[in-house]
XYZ file of N, CA and C in Angstrom:
402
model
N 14.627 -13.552 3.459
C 15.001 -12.839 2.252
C 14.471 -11.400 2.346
N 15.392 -10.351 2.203
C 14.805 -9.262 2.231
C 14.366 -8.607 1.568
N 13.433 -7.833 0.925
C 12.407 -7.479 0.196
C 12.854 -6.217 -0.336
N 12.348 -5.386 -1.062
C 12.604 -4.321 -1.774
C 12.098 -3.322 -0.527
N 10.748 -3.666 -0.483
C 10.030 -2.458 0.502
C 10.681 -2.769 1.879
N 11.406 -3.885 2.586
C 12.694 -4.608 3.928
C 13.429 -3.252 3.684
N 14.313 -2.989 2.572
C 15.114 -2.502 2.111
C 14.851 -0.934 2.156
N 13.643 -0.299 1.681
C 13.296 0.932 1.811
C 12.291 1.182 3.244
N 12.102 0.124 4.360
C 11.836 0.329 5.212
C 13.106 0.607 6.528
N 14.128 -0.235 6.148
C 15.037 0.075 6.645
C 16.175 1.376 6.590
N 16.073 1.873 5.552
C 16.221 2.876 4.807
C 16.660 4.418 5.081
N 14.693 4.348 5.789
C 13.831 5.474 6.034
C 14.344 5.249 7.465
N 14.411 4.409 8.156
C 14.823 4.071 9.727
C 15.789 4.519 10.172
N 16.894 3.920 9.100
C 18.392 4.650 9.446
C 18.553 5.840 9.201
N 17.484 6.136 8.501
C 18.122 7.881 8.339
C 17.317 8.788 8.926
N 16.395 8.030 9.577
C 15.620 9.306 10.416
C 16.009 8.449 11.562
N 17.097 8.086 11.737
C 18.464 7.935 12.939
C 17.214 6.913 14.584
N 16.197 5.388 14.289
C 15.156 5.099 14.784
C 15.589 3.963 14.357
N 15.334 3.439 16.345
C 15.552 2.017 16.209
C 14.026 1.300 15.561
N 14.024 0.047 15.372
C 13.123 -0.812 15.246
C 11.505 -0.101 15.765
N 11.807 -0.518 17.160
C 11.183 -0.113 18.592
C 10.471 0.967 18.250
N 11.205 2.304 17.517
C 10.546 3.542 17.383
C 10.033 3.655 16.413
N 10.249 3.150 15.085
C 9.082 2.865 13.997
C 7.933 2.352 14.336
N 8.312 1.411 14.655
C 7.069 0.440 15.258
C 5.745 0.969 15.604
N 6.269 1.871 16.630
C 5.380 2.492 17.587
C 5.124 3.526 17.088
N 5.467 4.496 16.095
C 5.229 5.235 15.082
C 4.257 4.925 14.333
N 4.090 4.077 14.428
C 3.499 3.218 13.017
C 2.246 1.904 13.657
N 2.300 2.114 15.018
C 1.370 0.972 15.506
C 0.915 -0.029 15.497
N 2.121 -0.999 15.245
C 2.635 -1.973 15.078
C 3.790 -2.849 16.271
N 4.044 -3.957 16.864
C 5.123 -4.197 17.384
C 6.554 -4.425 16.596
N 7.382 -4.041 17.542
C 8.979 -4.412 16.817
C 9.265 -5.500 16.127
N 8.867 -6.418 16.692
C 8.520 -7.805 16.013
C 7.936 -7.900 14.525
N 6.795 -7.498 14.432
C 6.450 -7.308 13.554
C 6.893 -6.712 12.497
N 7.226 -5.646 12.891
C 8.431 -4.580 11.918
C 9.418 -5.360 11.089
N 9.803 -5.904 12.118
C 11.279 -6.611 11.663
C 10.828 -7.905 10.832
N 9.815 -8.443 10.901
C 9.074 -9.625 9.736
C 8.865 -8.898 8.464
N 8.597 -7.763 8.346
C 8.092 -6.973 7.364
C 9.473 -6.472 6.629
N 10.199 -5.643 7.498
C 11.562 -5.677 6.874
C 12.043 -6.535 6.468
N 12.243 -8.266 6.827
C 12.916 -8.579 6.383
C 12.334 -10.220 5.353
N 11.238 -9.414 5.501
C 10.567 -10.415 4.038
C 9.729 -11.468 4.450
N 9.460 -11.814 5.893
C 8.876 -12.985 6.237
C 7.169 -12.891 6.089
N 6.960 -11.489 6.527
C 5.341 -11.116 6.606
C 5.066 -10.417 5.302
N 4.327 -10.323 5.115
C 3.398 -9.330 3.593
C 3.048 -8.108 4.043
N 3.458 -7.203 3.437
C 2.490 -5.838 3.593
C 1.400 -5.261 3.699
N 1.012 -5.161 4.993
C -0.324 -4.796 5.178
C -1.018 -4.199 4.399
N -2.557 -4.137 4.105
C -2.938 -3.096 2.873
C -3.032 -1.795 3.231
N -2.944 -1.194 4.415
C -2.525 0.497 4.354
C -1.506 0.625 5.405
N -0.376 -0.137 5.033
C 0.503 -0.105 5.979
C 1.666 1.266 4.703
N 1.656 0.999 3.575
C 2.261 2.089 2.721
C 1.451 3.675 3.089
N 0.305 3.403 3.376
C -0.126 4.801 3.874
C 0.280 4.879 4.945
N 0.143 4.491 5.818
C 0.260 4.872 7.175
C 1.550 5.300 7.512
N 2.899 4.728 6.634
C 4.645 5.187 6.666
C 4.370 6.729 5.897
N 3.612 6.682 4.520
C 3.217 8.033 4.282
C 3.264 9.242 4.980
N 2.292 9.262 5.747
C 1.587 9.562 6.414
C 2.365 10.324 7.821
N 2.733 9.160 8.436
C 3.764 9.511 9.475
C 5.016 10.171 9.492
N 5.369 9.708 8.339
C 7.017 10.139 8.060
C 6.924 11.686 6.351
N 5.249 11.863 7.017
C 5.302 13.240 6.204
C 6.497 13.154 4.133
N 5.880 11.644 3.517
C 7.542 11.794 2.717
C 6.653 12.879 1.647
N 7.812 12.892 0.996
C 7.779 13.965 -0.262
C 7.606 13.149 -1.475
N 6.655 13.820 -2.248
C 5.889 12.915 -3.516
C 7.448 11.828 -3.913
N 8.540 12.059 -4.230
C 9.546 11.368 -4.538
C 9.532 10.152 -3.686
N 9.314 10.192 -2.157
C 9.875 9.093 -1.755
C 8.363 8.425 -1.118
N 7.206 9.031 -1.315
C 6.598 8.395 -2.003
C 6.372 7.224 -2.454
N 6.986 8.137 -4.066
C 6.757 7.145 -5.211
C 7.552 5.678 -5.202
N 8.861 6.518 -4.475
C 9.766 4.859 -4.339
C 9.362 4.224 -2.889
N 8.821 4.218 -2.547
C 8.023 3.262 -1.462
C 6.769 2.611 -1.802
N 6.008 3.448 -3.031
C 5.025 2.402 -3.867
C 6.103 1.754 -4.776
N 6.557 2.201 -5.279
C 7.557 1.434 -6.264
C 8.299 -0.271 -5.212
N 8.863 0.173 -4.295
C 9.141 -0.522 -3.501
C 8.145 -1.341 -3.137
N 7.182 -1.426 -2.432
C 5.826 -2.504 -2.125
C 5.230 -3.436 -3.939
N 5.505 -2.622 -5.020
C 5.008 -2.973 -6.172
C 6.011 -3.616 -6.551
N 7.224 -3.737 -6.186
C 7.881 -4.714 -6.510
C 8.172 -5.579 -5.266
N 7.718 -5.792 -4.362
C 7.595 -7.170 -3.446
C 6.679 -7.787 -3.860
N 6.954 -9.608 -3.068
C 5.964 -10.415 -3.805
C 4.652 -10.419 -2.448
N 3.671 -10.297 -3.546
C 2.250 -10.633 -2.338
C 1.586 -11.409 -3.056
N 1.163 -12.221 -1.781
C 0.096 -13.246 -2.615
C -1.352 -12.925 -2.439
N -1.766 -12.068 -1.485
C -3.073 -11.560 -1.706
C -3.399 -10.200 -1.205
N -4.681 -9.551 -1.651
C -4.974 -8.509 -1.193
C -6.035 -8.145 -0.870
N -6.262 -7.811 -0.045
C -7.449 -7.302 1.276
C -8.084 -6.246 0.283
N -9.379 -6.961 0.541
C -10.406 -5.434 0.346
C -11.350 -5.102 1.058
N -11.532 -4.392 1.718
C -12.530 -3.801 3.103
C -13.523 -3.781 3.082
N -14.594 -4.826 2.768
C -15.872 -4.443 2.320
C -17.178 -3.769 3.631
N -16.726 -3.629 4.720
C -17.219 -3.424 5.470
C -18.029 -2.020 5.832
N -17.357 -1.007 5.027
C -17.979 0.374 4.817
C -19.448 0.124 3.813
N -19.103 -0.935 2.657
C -19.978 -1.052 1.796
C -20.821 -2.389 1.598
N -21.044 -2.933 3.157
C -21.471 -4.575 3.080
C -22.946 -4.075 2.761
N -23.663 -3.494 3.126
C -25.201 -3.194 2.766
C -25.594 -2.819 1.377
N -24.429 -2.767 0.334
C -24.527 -2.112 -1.302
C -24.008 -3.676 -1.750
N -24.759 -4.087 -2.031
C -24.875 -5.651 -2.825
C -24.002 -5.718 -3.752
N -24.402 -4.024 -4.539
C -23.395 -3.923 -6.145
C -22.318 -4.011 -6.301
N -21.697 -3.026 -4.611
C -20.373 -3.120 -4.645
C -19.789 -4.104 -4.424
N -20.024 -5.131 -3.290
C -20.180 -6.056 -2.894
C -19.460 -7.351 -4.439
N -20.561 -7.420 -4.828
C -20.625 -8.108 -6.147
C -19.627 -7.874 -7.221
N -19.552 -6.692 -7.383
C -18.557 -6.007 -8.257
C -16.929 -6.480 -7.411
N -16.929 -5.812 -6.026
C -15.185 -6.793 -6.064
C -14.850 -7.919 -5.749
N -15.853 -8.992 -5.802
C -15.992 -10.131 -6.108
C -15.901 -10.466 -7.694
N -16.367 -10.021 -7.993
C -16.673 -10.191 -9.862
C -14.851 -9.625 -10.089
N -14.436 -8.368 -9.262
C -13.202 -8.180 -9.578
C -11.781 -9.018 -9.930
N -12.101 -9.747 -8.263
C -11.290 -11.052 -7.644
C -11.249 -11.822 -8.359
N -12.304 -12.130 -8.996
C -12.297 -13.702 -9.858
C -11.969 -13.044 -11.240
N -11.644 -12.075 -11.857
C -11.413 -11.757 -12.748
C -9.837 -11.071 -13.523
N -9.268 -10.798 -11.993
C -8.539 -9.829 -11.937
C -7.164 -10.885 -12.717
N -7.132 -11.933 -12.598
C -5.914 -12.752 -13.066
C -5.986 -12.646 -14.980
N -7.151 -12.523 -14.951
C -7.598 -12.791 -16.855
C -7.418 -11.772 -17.561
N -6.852 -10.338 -16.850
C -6.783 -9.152 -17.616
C -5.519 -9.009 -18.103
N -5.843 -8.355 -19.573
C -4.152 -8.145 -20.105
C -3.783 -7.315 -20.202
N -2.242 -6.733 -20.695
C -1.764 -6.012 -20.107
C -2.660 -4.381 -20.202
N -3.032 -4.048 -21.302
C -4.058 -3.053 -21.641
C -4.699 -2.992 -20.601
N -5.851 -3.843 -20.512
C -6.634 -3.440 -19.297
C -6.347 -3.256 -17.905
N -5.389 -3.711 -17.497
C -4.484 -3.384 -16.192
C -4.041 -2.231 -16.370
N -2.945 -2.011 -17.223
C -3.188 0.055 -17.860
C -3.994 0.784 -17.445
N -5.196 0.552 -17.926
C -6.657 1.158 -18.378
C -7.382 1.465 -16.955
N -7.396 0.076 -15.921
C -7.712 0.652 -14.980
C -6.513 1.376 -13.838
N -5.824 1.013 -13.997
C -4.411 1.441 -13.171
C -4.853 3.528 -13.453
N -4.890 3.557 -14.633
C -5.351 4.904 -15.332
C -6.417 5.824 -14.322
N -7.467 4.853 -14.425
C -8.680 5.048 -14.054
C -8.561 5.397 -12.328
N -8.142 4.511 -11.850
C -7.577 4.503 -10.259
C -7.130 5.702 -10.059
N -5.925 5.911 -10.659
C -5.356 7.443 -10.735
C -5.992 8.766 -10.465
N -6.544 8.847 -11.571
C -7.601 9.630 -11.748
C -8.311 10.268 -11.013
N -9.644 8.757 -10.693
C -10.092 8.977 -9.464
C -9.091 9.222 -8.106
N -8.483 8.625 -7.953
C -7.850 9.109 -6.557
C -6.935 11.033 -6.630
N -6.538 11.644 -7.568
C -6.186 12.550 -8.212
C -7.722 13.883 -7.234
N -8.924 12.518 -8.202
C -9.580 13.959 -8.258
C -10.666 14.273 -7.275
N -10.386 13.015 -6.336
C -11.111 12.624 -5.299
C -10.415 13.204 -3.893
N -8.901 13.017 -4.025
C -8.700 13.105 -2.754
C -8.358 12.868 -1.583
N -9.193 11.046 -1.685
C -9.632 10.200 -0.229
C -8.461 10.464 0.239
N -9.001 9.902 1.402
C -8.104 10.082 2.741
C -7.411 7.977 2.706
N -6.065 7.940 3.183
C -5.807 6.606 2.897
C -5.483 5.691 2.082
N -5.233 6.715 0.999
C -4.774 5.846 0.081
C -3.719 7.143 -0.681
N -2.105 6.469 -0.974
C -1.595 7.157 -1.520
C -1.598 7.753 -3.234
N -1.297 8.865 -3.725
C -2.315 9.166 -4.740
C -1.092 9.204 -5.659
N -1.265 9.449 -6.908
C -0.314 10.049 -8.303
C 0.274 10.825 -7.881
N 1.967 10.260 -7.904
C 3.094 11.282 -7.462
C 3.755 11.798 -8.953
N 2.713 11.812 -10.281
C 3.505 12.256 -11.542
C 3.264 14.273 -11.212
């Protein structure tokens, strides 16, 4: 079944005129793989939306419809890297405390931090993560 982000991965392929093969390797990944991702079998890596970013230089617009695109595929889980921050207990604790919490929030507070995320990423900067295309 092909996916929304299948759909805007394929998309971006055909029109920057690139087989499989050459995304792929663009993107550092095998063809194989590509083509699971396009076409709905595998899940989206967690900075695999940056890394198409990134490479394919897009413009806040397409972007936004490539988060739009991944935010409307289905995932059943999501990676969080604790490995920069395994020696900070707090943090540690905190996206754990997140995980087990994150199903119980309503719609407000999903807002609220969705908001907050923004923000910070706005006024931060980081490197790797795609930011507010308003």
């Amino acid at each position: 079944m092909t996916t929304e982000y299948g759909k805007y991965l394929k998309k971006l392929r055909i029109d920057t005129s690139e087989r499989v093969a050459d995304m792929a390797k663009r993107l550092g990944i095998s063809a194989a793989y590509l083509s699971l991702i396009e076409n709905g079998t595998r899940e989206v890596p967690s900075d695999f939306s940056y890394r198409v970013w990134k490479e394919y230089k897009l413009s806040p617009a397409q972007g936004q419809a490539l988060m739009d695109a991944e935010s409307r595929t289905p995932k059943k889980t999501v990676t969080v890297d604790l490995e920069p921050v395994e020696d900070k207990w707090e943090y540690v604790a905190t996206a754990v405390l997140f995980g087990n919490c994150f199903a119980k929030l309503n719609d407000a507070q999903i807002r609220e931090l969705d908001e907050l995320l923004h923000r910070f990423i706005e006024e931060s900067n980081i490197e790797g993560v795609i930011g507010d295309f308003s």
